[in-house]
Coordinates of C-alpha atoms and ligand atoms in Angstrom, one line a residue:
M12 CA -9.7 6.8 30.9
R13 CA -8.8 7.2 27.1
P14 CA -5.4 4.8 26.3
A15 CA -3.5 8.8 25.2
M16 CA -4.7 10.3 28.6
R17 CA -3.5 7.2 30.8
S18 CA -0.2 7.5 28.7
L19 CA 0.4 11.2 29.2
F20 CA -0.6 10.7 32.8
G21 CA 1.4 8.0 32.8
A22 CA 4.5 9.7 30.9
M23 CA 4.2 12.6 33.9
A24 CA 4.1 10.4 36.4
A25 CA 7.3 8.7 35.4
L26 CA 8.7 12.1 34.8
L27 CA 8.0 13.5 38.6
L28 CA 9.3 9.9 39.9
A29 CA 12.3 9.6 37.7
P30 CA 15.5 8.7 39.7
L31 CA 18.5 10.7 38.6
V32 CA 20.3 8.1 38.1
S33 CA 18.6 4.7 36.9
A34 CA 19.2 1.4 38.2
A35 CA 20.6 -0.1 34.8
D36 CA 23.0 2.8 34.2
A37 CA 24.3 2.0 38.0
G38 CA 25.1 -1.4 37.0
T39 CA 22.3 -3.4 37.7
A40 CA 20.8 -5.4 34.3
P41 CA 17.5 -3.8 33.5
D42 CA 14.1 -5.6 34.1
V43 CA 12.7 -5.4 30.5
A44 CA 9.7 -6.6 30.6
K45 CA 8.6 -4.4 34.0
L46 CA 10.1 -1.3 32.3
Y47 CA 7.8 -2.2 29.5
Q48 CA 4.7 -2.7 31.2
A49 CA 5.5 0.5 33.4
H50 CA 6.3 2.9 30.3
C51 CA 5.2 1.5 27.0
A52 CA 2.1 -0.8 27.6
A53 CA -0.4 1.9 28.4
C54 CA -0.2 3.1 24.3
H55 CA 1.2 0.2 22.9
A56 CA -0.9 -2.6 24.7
P57 CA 0.7 -5.0 27.4
D58 CA 0.9 -7.8 24.6
R59 CA 3.1 -4.9 22.4
L60 CA -0.1 -5.4 19.7
G61 CA -0.6 -1.8 19.6
A62 CA -3.5 0.2 20.7
M63 CA -3.1 4.1 20.7
G64 CA 0.3 3.7 19.8
P65 CA 1.6 1.0 16.7
A66 CA 2.2 -2.7 17.3
L67 CA 5.8 -3.1 18.5
L68 CA 6.8 -6.6 16.8
P69 CA 9.4 -7.1 14.8
D70 CA 7.5 -7.9 11.7
N71 CA 5.7 -4.2 12.3
L72 CA 9.3 -2.7 12.9
A73 CA 11.1 -4.3 10.0
R74 CA 11.5 -1.4 8.0
L75 CA 13.1 0.5 11.4
R76 CA 16.4 0.4 12.2
K77 CA 17.2 -0.3 16.0
A78 CA 19.2 2.4 16.4
E79 CA 16.0 5.0 15.3
A80 CA 14.1 3.1 17.7
A81 CA 16.1 3.5 20.6
A82 CA 16.4 7.5 19.2
V83 CA 12.4 7.2 19.5
I84 CA 12.3 6.1 22.7
A85 CA 15.0 8.9 24.0
G86 CA 13.7 11.8 22.2
G87 CA 9.6 11.3 21.5
R88 CA 8.5 11.5 18.2
A89 CA 7.3 14.8 17.2
A90 CA 3.6 15.7 16.1
T91 CA 2.6 12.1 17.8
Q92 CA 1.8 11.1 21.2
M93 CA 5.2 9.3 21.8
P94 CA 6.6 11.3 24.5
P95 CA 10.6 11.2 24.8
F96 CA 11.5 8.9 27.7
D97 CA 15.4 10.2 28.0
K98 CA 14.8 11.8 31.5
V99 CA 12.8 8.8 32.6
L100 CA 15.1 6.3 31.6
G101 CA 18.8 5.4 31.4
K102 CA 20.5 4.9 28.5
A103 CA 21.2 1.0 29.1
E104 CA 17.3 0.6 29.8
I105 CA 16.5 2.5 26.5
A106 CA 18.7 0.2 24.5
A107 CA 17.4 -2.8 26.2
L108 CA 13.8 -1.9 25.4
A109 CA 15.1 -1.3 21.9
D110 CA 16.4 -4.6 21.8
W111 CA 13.3 -6.0 23.4
I112 CA 10.8 -4.7 20.9
Y113 CA 12.7 -6.4 18.1
T114 CA 12.3 -10.2 20.1
P115 CA 9.2 -12.2 19.1
V116 CA 6.2 -12.6 20.9
T117 CA 5.3 -16.3 22.0
P118 CA 2.9 -17.8 21.5
E119 CA 2.6 -16.0 18.4
P120 CA -0.2 -13.1 18.6
R121 CA -3.5 -14.0 17.4
W122 CA -6.0 -11.8 16.1
T123 CA -9.5 -13.8 16.1
D124 CA -13.0 -13.1 14.7
A125 CA -13.8 -11.9 17.4
D126 CA -11.0 -9.5 18.2
I127 CA -12.0 -8.0 14.6
R128 CA -15.5 -7.8 15.6
T129 CA -14.8 -5.9 19.0
S130 CA -12.4 -3.7 17.4
R131 CA -14.8 -2.0 15.0
I132 CA -15.6 1.7 15.5
Q133 CA -18.7 3.2 14.1
H134 CA -17.8 7.4 14.1
V135 CA -20.7 8.9 12.2
D136 CA -24.1 7.9 11.8
P137 CA -24.4 7.3 7.9
A138 CA -28.1 8.8 7.8
T139 CA -26.5 12.0 8.9
L140 CA -24.7 12.4 6.0
S141 CA -25.1 15.0 3.0
A142 CA -25.6 13.0 -0.1
R143 CA -23.7 15.8 -2.1
P144 CA -20.1 17.0 -1.5
V145 CA -19.8 19.6 1.1
F146 CA -17.4 21.6 -0.9
D147 CA -16.9 23.5 -4.3
A148 CA -14.6 21.6 -5.9
D149 CA -14.9 19.0 -8.6
P150 CA -15.2 15.8 -6.4
L151 CA -13.9 13.5 -9.0
N152 CA -10.4 16.0 -9.3
L153 CA -9.7 15.5 -5.4
F154 CA -6.0 14.2 -4.7
L155 CA -5.6 12.4 -1.7
V156 CA -1.8 13.0 0.1
V157 CA -0.7 10.3 2.5
E158 CA 1.8 12.3 4.8
A159 CA 4.1 10.0 6.5
G160 CA 5.8 13.2 8.9
D161 CA 3.0 13.4 11.1
H162 CA 0.2 10.6 10.1
H163 CA -2.4 13.2 8.1
V164 CA -4.2 12.8 5.0
S165 CA -4.7 16.3 3.0
V166 CA -7.2 16.2 0.3
L167 CA -6.4 18.8 -2.3
D168 CA -8.7 20.6 -4.9
G169 CA -7.0 19.4 -8.2
D170 CA -8.5 22.2 -10.3
H171 CA -6.9 24.8 -8.0
L172 CA -4.2 22.7 -6.7
E173 CA -4.8 23.7 -3.1
P174 CA -6.0 22.0 -0.1
I175 CA -9.2 22.1 0.9
H176 CA -9.2 19.6 4.3
R177 CA -6.5 17.8 6.4
F178 CA -7.6 15.0 8.8
P179 CA -5.6 12.6 11.1
S180 CA -4.9 9.1 9.8
R181 CA -3.9 5.6 11.7
F182 CA -0.5 5.1 12.2
A183 CA 1.7 4.1 9.4
L184 CA -0.7 3.9 6.4
H185 CA 0.8 1.7 3.5
G186 CA -0.4 1.1 -0.4
G187 CA -2.8 3.2 -2.1
P188 CA -6.2 4.1 -0.8
K189 CA -9.1 2.4 -2.6
F190 CA -11.8 4.8 -4.1
A191 CA -15.4 3.0 -4.1
E192 CA -18.8 4.3 -5.0
G193 CA -17.8 6.8 -7.7
G194 CA -15.4 8.3 -5.9
R195 CA -17.4 9.0 -2.8
Y196 CA -15.8 6.5 -0.3
V197 CA -12.3 5.9 0.3
F198 CA -10.4 3.0 2.1
F199 CA -7.0 3.0 4.0
G200 CA -5.1 0.2 5.4
S201 CA -2.2 0.9 7.9
R202 CA 0.5 -1.5 8.6
D203 CA -1.0 -2.2 12.2
G204 CA -4.3 -3.7 10.3
W205 CA -6.6 -0.7 10.8
I206 CA -8.8 -0.3 7.9
T207 CA -10.5 3.4 7.9
K208 CA -13.7 4.2 5.7
Y209 CA -13.7 7.6 4.8
D210 CA -16.6 9.8 3.2
L211 CA -15.0 12.2 0.9
W212 CA -18.1 14.3 0.0
N213 CA -18.4 14.8 3.7
L214 CA -14.9 14.9 4.8
K215 CA -15.4 12.3 7.7
V216 CA -14.3 9.5 8.9
V217 CA -17.4 6.6 9.0
A218 CA -16.2 3.7 10.4
E219 CA -12.8 1.8 11.1
V220 CA -12.0 -2.0 12.0
R221 CA -9.0 -3.7 12.9
A222 CA -8.3 -6.2 10.8
G223 CA -4.9 -7.7 11.6
I224 CA -1.7 -7.2 13.5
N225 CA 0.7 -6.9 10.7
T226 CA -1.2 -5.6 7.0
R227 CA 0.0 -5.1 3.9
N228 CA -2.8 -3.7 2.1
V229 CA -6.6 -3.4 1.4
A230 CA -8.7 -3.6 -2.0
V231 CA -12.0 -2.7 -2.5
S232 CA -14.8 -3.7 -5.1
P233 CA -16.1 -0.6 -7.1
D234 CA -19.5 -0.7 -5.6
G235 CA -17.8 -0.8 -2.0
K236 CA -19.8 -3.9 -0.9
H237 CA -16.6 -5.9 -0.3
V238 CA -13.5 -4.8 1.1
A239 CA -10.5 -7.3 1.6
V240 CA -7.6 -6.9 3.5
A241 CA -4.2 -8.8 2.7
N242 CA -2.5 -10.0 6.4
Y243 CA 1.6 -11.1 7.3
L244 CA -0.1 -11.4 10.7
P245 CA -2.2 -13.4 11.1
H246 CA -1.5 -15.3 7.5
S247 CA -4.9 -14.5 6.5
L248 CA -7.4 -12.6 4.0
V249 CA -10.1 -11.0 5.9
L250 CA -13.2 -9.8 4.1
L251 CA -15.3 -7.4 5.2
D252 CA -18.7 -5.8 4.1
G253 CA -18.7 -2.2 3.1
E254 CA -19.5 -1.0 6.6
L255 CA -16.3 -2.9 7.4
N256 CA -18.2 -5.7 9.5
L257 CA -16.5 -9.0 9.6
I258 CA -17.9 -11.3 6.7
K259 CA -15.2 -14.0 7.0
V260 CA -11.7 -14.7 7.4
I261 CA -9.8 -17.0 4.9
E262 CA -6.7 -18.6 6.6
A263 CA -4.1 -18.6 4.1
T264 CA -2.8 -21.9 3.7
D265 CA -2.0 -24.2 0.3
R266 CA -4.5 -26.1 -1.0
D267 CA -3.9 -29.1 1.1
G268 CA -3.8 -27.0 4.2
K269 CA -0.7 -28.0 5.2
R270 CA 1.5 -24.8 4.8
S271 CA 0.8 -21.5 5.8
S272 CA 1.5 -18.3 4.4
R273 CA 1.4 -14.7 4.9
V274 CA -0.4 -12.8 2.1
S275 CA 1.7 -10.5 0.4
A276 CA -1.1 -8.2 -1.3
V277 CA -4.7 -8.2 -2.4
Y278 CA -5.8 -6.2 -5.7
D279 CA -9.4 -5.6 -7.1
A280 CA -9.7 -7.0 -10.7
T281 CA -12.9 -4.8 -11.5
P282 CA -13.6 -6.8 -15.3
R283 CA -13.5 -10.1 -13.3
Q284 CA -15.6 -9.1 -10.2
S285 CA -13.0 -10.4 -8.1
F286 CA -10.1 -10.2 -5.7
I287 CA -6.4 -11.8 -6.9
V288 CA -4.2 -12.2 -4.1
A289 CA -0.7 -12.6 -3.9
L290 CA 0.8 -15.1 -1.0
K291 CA 4.1 -14.8 0.2
D292 CA 5.5 -18.3 1.4
V293 CA 3.2 -20.6 -1.0
A294 CA 3.5 -20.7 -4.7
E295 CA -0.5 -20.0 -5.5
V296 CA -2.7 -17.3 -6.9
W297 CA -5.7 -16.8 -5.2
E298 CA -8.9 -15.3 -6.9
V299 CA -11.7 -14.5 -5.0
S300 CA -15.0 -13.7 -6.6
Y301 CA -17.1 -10.9 -5.0
T302 CA -20.0 -12.0 -7.4
K303 CA -22.5 -14.7 -7.2
A304 CA -22.8 -14.9 -11.0
V305 CA -19.4 -17.9 -11.2
E306 CA -19.5 -21.3 -11.4
D307 CA -18.7 -22.9 -7.9
I308 CA -15.4 -24.6 -7.7
P309 CA -14.9 -28.3 -7.7
V310 CA -13.0 -29.3 -4.4
G311 CA -9.1 -29.5 -4.7
F312 CA -9.8 -27.2 -7.8
I313 CA -5.8 -26.8 -9.6
H314 CA -4.7 -25.1 -12.7
D315 CA -5.3 -28.4 -15.0
F316 CA -8.9 -27.9 -14.0
K317 CA -8.8 -31.9 -12.4
Q318 CA -11.9 -32.2 -10.5
R319 CA -11.6 -34.5 -7.4
E320 CA -14.5 -36.6 -5.7
G321 CA -17.3 -34.6 -7.2
A322 CA -17.5 -32.2 -4.5
F323 CA -17.8 -28.3 -5.2
I324 CA -17.6 -25.5 -2.9
P325 CA -19.1 -22.1 -3.8
A326 CA -16.7 -19.7 -5.9
Y327 CA -18.4 -16.5 -4.4
L328 CA -16.1 -15.2 -1.6
N329 CA -14.2 -18.3 -1.8
P330 CA -10.3 -18.9 -3.3
R331 CA -10.2 -20.5 -6.8
R332 CA -6.4 -21.4 -6.7
T333 CA -3.6 -21.3 -9.6
V334 CA -0.9 -23.5 -8.4
L335 CA 2.5 -22.3 -9.7
A336 CA 6.0 -23.4 -9.8
E337 CA 7.5 -20.7 -7.9
V338 CA 6.1 -18.2 -5.3
L339 CA 5.5 -15.1 -7.0
D340 CA 4.7 -11.8 -4.9
D341 CA 4.8 -8.6 -7.0
F342 CA 2.3 -8.5 -9.3
F343 CA 1.1 -6.4 -12.6
F344 CA -2.1 -6.8 -14.5
T345 CA -3.2 -6.4 -18.2
Q346 CA -5.9 -3.6 -18.3
D347 CA -8.7 -6.6 -18.7
Y348 CA -6.8 -8.4 -15.6
A349 CA -6.8 -11.8 -17.9
E350 CA -3.0 -12.0 -17.2
L351 CA -1.0 -11.2 -14.6
M352 CA 2.8 -10.9 -14.4
G353 CA 4.2 -11.7 -11.2
A354 CA 7.8 -11.7 -10.2
S355 CA 9.6 -13.3 -6.9
R356 CA 12.2 -11.4 -4.7
E357 CA 14.3 -13.8 -6.5
G358 CA 13.4 -11.7 -10.1
V359 CA 11.8 -15.2 -11.4
G360 CA 9.5 -13.2 -13.6
Q361 CA 6.3 -15.2 -15.1
V362 CA 2.8 -14.4 -16.8
V363 CA -0.2 -16.3 -15.6
N364 CA -3.3 -16.4 -17.5
L365 CA -6.5 -16.2 -15.1
D366 CA -8.9 -18.0 -16.9
A367 CA -6.4 -20.8 -17.7
R368 CA -5.1 -21.1 -14.5
K369 CA -1.6 -21.3 -15.7
K370 CA 1.8 -19.8 -16.6
V371 CA 1.9 -18.8 -20.1
A372 CA 5.5 -17.1 -20.5
N373 CA 8.7 -16.5 -18.8
L374 CA 9.6 -12.8 -18.4
P375 CA 13.5 -11.9 -18.7
L376 CA 13.7 -9.8 -15.6
E377 CA 16.5 -9.7 -13.6
G378 CA 17.5 -8.0 -10.2
M379 CA 14.7 -7.0 -8.2
P380 CA 11.9 -6.0 -10.6
H381 CA 9.1 -4.1 -8.3
L382 CA 6.0 -5.0 -11.1
G383 CA 4.0 -3.2 -8.7
S384 CA 5.2 0.1 -9.9
G385 CA 4.3 -0.7 -13.5
I386 CA 2.4 1.1 -16.0
T387 CA 1.3 0.6 -19.7
W388 CA 0.8 2.6 -22.7
K389 CA 0.9 2.0 -26.9
W390 CA 3.9 2.1 -28.5
R391 CA 4.8 2.1 -32.3
D392 CA 8.0 0.4 -33.3
A393 CA 10.2 0.7 -36.1
T394 CA 7.7 -0.5 -38.5
G395 CA 4.8 1.8 -37.2
T396 CA 3.1 -1.2 -35.5
E397 CA 1.4 -0.3 -32.4
R398 CA 1.9 -2.5 -29.4
T399 CA 0.9 -2.3 -25.6
V400 CA 3.8 -1.9 -23.6
M401 CA 4.5 -2.6 -19.9
A402 CA 7.6 -0.6 -17.8
S403 CA 8.4 -0.9 -14.4
T404 CA 11.5 0.1 -11.7
N405 CA 13.5 -2.1 -10.3
L406 CA 14.5 -2.0 -6.5
K407 CA 18.3 -3.5 -6.8
S408 CA 19.3 -1.8 -10.2
G409 CA 19.1 1.7 -12.0
E410 CA 17.1 0.8 -14.9
V411 CA 13.3 0.6 -16.3
T412 CA 12.3 -2.3 -17.9
V413 CA 10.1 -2.3 -20.8
I414 CA 8.2 -5.2 -21.9
D415 CA 6.1 -5.7 -24.7
M416 CA 2.9 -7.6 -23.8
Q417 CA 1.8 -9.4 -26.8
R418 CA 5.5 -11.2 -27.2
W419 CA 6.3 -11.1 -23.7
E420 CA 9.8 -9.9 -24.6
V421 CA 12.0 -6.8 -23.2
I422 CA 12.5 -4.4 -25.7
R423 CA 14.5 -1.7 -24.2
R424 CA 16.3 -1.5 -20.7
I425 CA 16.4 2.5 -20.1
P426 CA 19.5 3.2 -17.9
T427 CA 18.4 5.5 -15.0
R428 CA 20.1 7.2 -12.1
G429 CA 19.6 4.6 -9.5
P430 CA 17.1 1.7 -8.4
G431 CA 13.9 3.6 -8.4
F432 CA 10.4 2.3 -6.6
F433 CA 7.5 4.3 -8.7
L434 CA 7.2 4.9 -12.5
R435 CA 3.9 7.1 -13.4
S436 CA 2.2 8.6 -16.5
H437 CA -1.3 9.5 -17.3
E438 CA -3.3 8.4 -20.7
T439 CA -2.8 12.1 -22.2
S440 CA 0.8 12.3 -21.3
R441 CA 3.8 11.7 -23.6
Y442 CA 6.1 11.6 -20.6
A443 CA 6.7 9.0 -18.1
F444 CA 8.3 9.8 -14.5
V445 CA 10.9 7.6 -12.7
D446 CA 12.4 8.0 -9.4
S447 CA 15.7 6.7 -7.8
M448 CA 14.8 6.7 -4.4
M449 CA 16.5 3.7 -3.4
S450 CA 20.0 5.3 -4.4
R451 CA 21.6 7.6 -2.0
E452 CA 23.2 9.6 -4.6
A453 CA 20.5 10.1 -6.8
K454 CA 17.2 10.0 -4.6
H455 CA 16.6 13.5 -5.1
I456 CA 16.4 13.2 -9.0
L457 CA 13.2 12.5 -11.3
Q458 CA 13.8 11.6 -14.6
V459 CA 11.3 11.9 -17.4
I460 CA 11.2 9.2 -20.0
D461 CA 9.2 10.0 -23.5
K462 CA 7.1 6.9 -24.0
Q463 CA 7.9 6.8 -27.7
T464 CA 11.3 7.1 -27.9
L465 CA 12.1 5.5 -24.9
E466 CA 14.8 7.9 -23.8
V467 CA 15.3 10.1 -21.1
V468 CA 14.8 13.6 -21.8
R469 CA 14.9 15.6 -18.6
E470 CA 15.8 15.6 -15.1
I471 CA 13.9 17.2 -12.4
A472 CA 16.2 17.6 -9.2
A473 CA 15.5 18.5 -5.6
A474 CA 18.4 19.5 -3.7
P475 CA 21.0 16.7 -3.1
G476 CA 20.4 14.4 0.3
Q477 CA 16.7 15.2 -0.2
T478 CA 14.1 12.5 -1.9
L479 CA 11.8 13.4 -4.6
A480 CA 9.3 10.7 -5.7
H481 CA 6.0 9.5 -6.9
I482 CA 3.8 11.2 -9.4
E483 CA 0.2 11.3 -9.7
F484 CA -1.3 13.7 -12.6
T485 CA -4.4 16.0 -12.6
R486 CA -7.5 14.2 -13.6
D487 CA -6.7 16.3 -17.5
G488 CA -3.0 15.2 -17.2
R489 CA -2.2 18.6 -17.8
Y490 CA -0.1 18.8 -13.8
A491 CA 2.4 16.4 -12.7
L492 CA 2.5 16.3 -8.7
A493 CA 5.4 14.9 -6.7
S494 CA 6.4 14.3 -3.3
L495 CA 9.2 15.8 -1.6
W496 CA 9.6 13.3 0.7
E497 CA 11.1 15.2 3.5
Q498 CA 9.6 15.9 7.2
D499 CA 9.2 19.6 6.2
G500 CA 8.5 18.7 2.5
A501 CA 6.1 19.7 0.1
I502 CA 4.0 18.6 -3.1
V503 CA 5.8 20.1 -5.9
V504 CA 3.6 20.6 -8.9
L505 CA 4.9 20.2 -12.5
D506 CA 3.2 21.4 -15.6
A507 CA 3.0 18.3 -17.5
H508 CA 4.2 19.7 -21.0
T509 CA 6.8 22.1 -19.9
L510 CA 8.0 19.8 -17.4
E511 CA 8.8 23.1 -15.8
E512 CA 7.8 23.9 -11.6
V513 CA 4.5 25.9 -11.5
K514 CA 4.0 26.1 -7.2
R515 CA 4.9 24.1 -4.0
L516 CA 2.4 23.0 -1.6
P517 CA 4.0 22.4 1.9
M518 CA 3.4 19.2 3.3
K519 CA 4.7 16.5 6.3
K520 CA 6.9 14.1 4.6
P521 CA 4.2 13.5 1.7
V522 CA 4.3 9.8 0.4
G523 CA 1.5 8.7 -2.2
K524 CA -0.9 11.0 -3.6
Y525 CA -4.1 9.3 -5.5
N526 CA -6.3 11.4 -7.8
V527 CA -9.8 9.9 -7.3
W528 CA -10.5 9.9 -11.5
N529 CA -7.4 8.5 -12.3
K530 CA -8.2 5.7 -9.8
I531 CA -11.7 5.0 -10.4
S532 CA -11.1 5.3 -14.2
R533 CA -7.9 2.9 -14.1
D534 CA -6.2 5.2 -15.7
E535 CA -3.3 3.4 -17.7
G536 CA -0.5 5.3 -16.0
T537 CA -1.2 4.9 -12.6
S538 CA -1.6 2.5 -10.1
H539 CA -5.2 0.9 -9.8
Ligands
DHE610 FE1 4.9 -0.3 -0.5 C1 2.0 0.2 -2.5 C2 4.6 -3.4 -0.9 C3 7.9 -0.6 0.9 C4 5.2 3.2 -0.1 N1 3.6 -1.6 -1.3 C5 2.5 -1.0 -2.3 C6 1.9 -2.3 -2.7 C7 2.4 -3.1 -2.4 C8 3.8 -2.9 -1.6 C9 2.1 -5.0 -2.7 C10 0.5 -2.3 -3.1 C11 -0.6 -2.3 -3.1 C12 -1.6 -1.3 -2.7 O1 -1.5 -0.3 -3.2 O2 -2.7 -1.5 -2.4 N2 6.1 -1.9 -0.1 C13 5.7 -3.1 -0.4 C14 6.9 -3.9 -0.3 O3 6.9 -5.2 -0.2 C15 8.1 -3.3 0.3 C16 9.0 -3.4 -0.7 C17 8.7 -3.9 2.0 C18 7.7 -3.2 3.1 O4 8.3 -2.9 3.6 O5 6.4 -3.8 3.1 C19 6.9 -1.8 0.2 N3 6.1 0.9 0.1 C20 7.3 0.4 0.8 C21 8.0 1.6 1.5 O6 9.3 1.3 2.4 C22 7.3 2.9 1.0 C23 8.3 3.5 0.0 C24 7.2 3.9 2.2 C25 6.2 3.4 3.2 O7 5.1 4.3 3.4 O8 5.9 2.2 3.7 C26 6.2 2.4 0.0 N4 4.0 1.2 -1.1 C27 4.3 2.7 -1.0 C28 2.9 3.7 -1.7 C29 2.0 2.4 -2.1 C30 2.7 1.2 -2.0 C31 3.1 4.9 -1.4 C32 1.1 3.2 -3.3 C33 1.7 3.6 -4.5 C34 0.9 4.0 -5.7 O9 0.6 5.1 -6.3 O10 -0.3 3.5 -5.9

């Protein structure tokens, strides 16, 4: 029997057998492990690593408050298979279960190469797929909208600004989906480690694999032949081929092999034909080439090119390390990927040259800069000289910081309504849009910054209490789409010139949206 059905029968049986007053509410301490096995294990797995339902481990639940978890156990979760347990379990039992799922599992759960291999699911035979799009819309102007409200993805026609398809996703996708092979295929990563390969021309899930237990994001080479997955648990970088078969797992340890690290994120550096890897607990940046046309690496390779013992390992699919003075785990790259800007959670900012493999500048940043939200554009200073500037939000203070990328100096701090998460623009647009979604009072307000005057020129507000955030433009830059980030939310389409609202498309808590052309052409105004 499939786990979902087992859980449904389990829940129904539990409802029929439920005592009116549970043992716990009658005064006895609940046997929480037994309760978990009876009511939760069928969907969330006996070891809490997740199955049909998500993993119930402290790291995976870090973004959910315990009281909310208890409310979900009691009331269920709309539009998912999670049933309500308030008629089956007493309040004390629900509270005990909510407490328990936030305790670590010991020994720490493992996810081996064999687990990865056996988790792989081939949903369709690639030979049966059409070599042309099965719809009339421009395949390069499609948008994917990740709807967190009921874990679905909508496909929008970017010319007519209408949905053409909607499909269920894995639980809690995170990070941008990554496009390959000219936008035909797209790869999603869920916080639970599931990687999904989707054929956008055929509107079908092709294959899936579970690459980790607690995953951060996924990166894909443009030809779709190499896929990299960053994991918090286990501490690893997983390399897959384009069909999601395991190539290898690289354990994340420092160069001496002594200190282990969570992997914060992995990024595709197309111009370098490599993946760049951010580590959370070790002061190193990795570069993993997916082309064989690179020189092999001296063993013990460090930033000053010192060679140890004359031995070499292949550079292809092995990390080349840049050793840093501090841990940097939030990155932004120059358009050619020669340099990265990195910030630590404490706000230490540095520029690292990936060829010289060393720090080349300090960045005068404060608070908690969110470099990952950064964008670049050409800006003329008072003398008319054109410079490339980079701007990003700050998760702790209400400002957008604008940095001159030649001199690595802050040239403007633009005050905003509150701490923001995403900053977005388009190469054809004079505007950049920033949210204040980390601020309770201003999370409903998007602010529009003129990219030349560096001033806020307009505000676009939803109803107070709602969240309005995350912009992505159409391929031609004519419309900007914002997320009304509510359970019964919407994509709000704005005219990118007049900044007036054009239409709304109802969506279930739309999070990010991603335009095929802007992503594959690596538009300066958006994430890559
Ligand atoms: Fe994200 C991208 C890290 C919390 C929504 N987020 C990213 C990326 C990183 C990152 C490194 C870039 C990877 C990529 O796109 O492949 N995010 C983190 C965190 O460290 C942080 C602060 C804490 C955490 O819980 O992991 C965090 N992120 C969130 C959220 O709470 C958000 C708002 C809601 C959610 O669904 O989790 C969130 N993150 C996003 C989105 C993107 C993202 C929508 C892709 C943005 C894009 O336009 O490309």
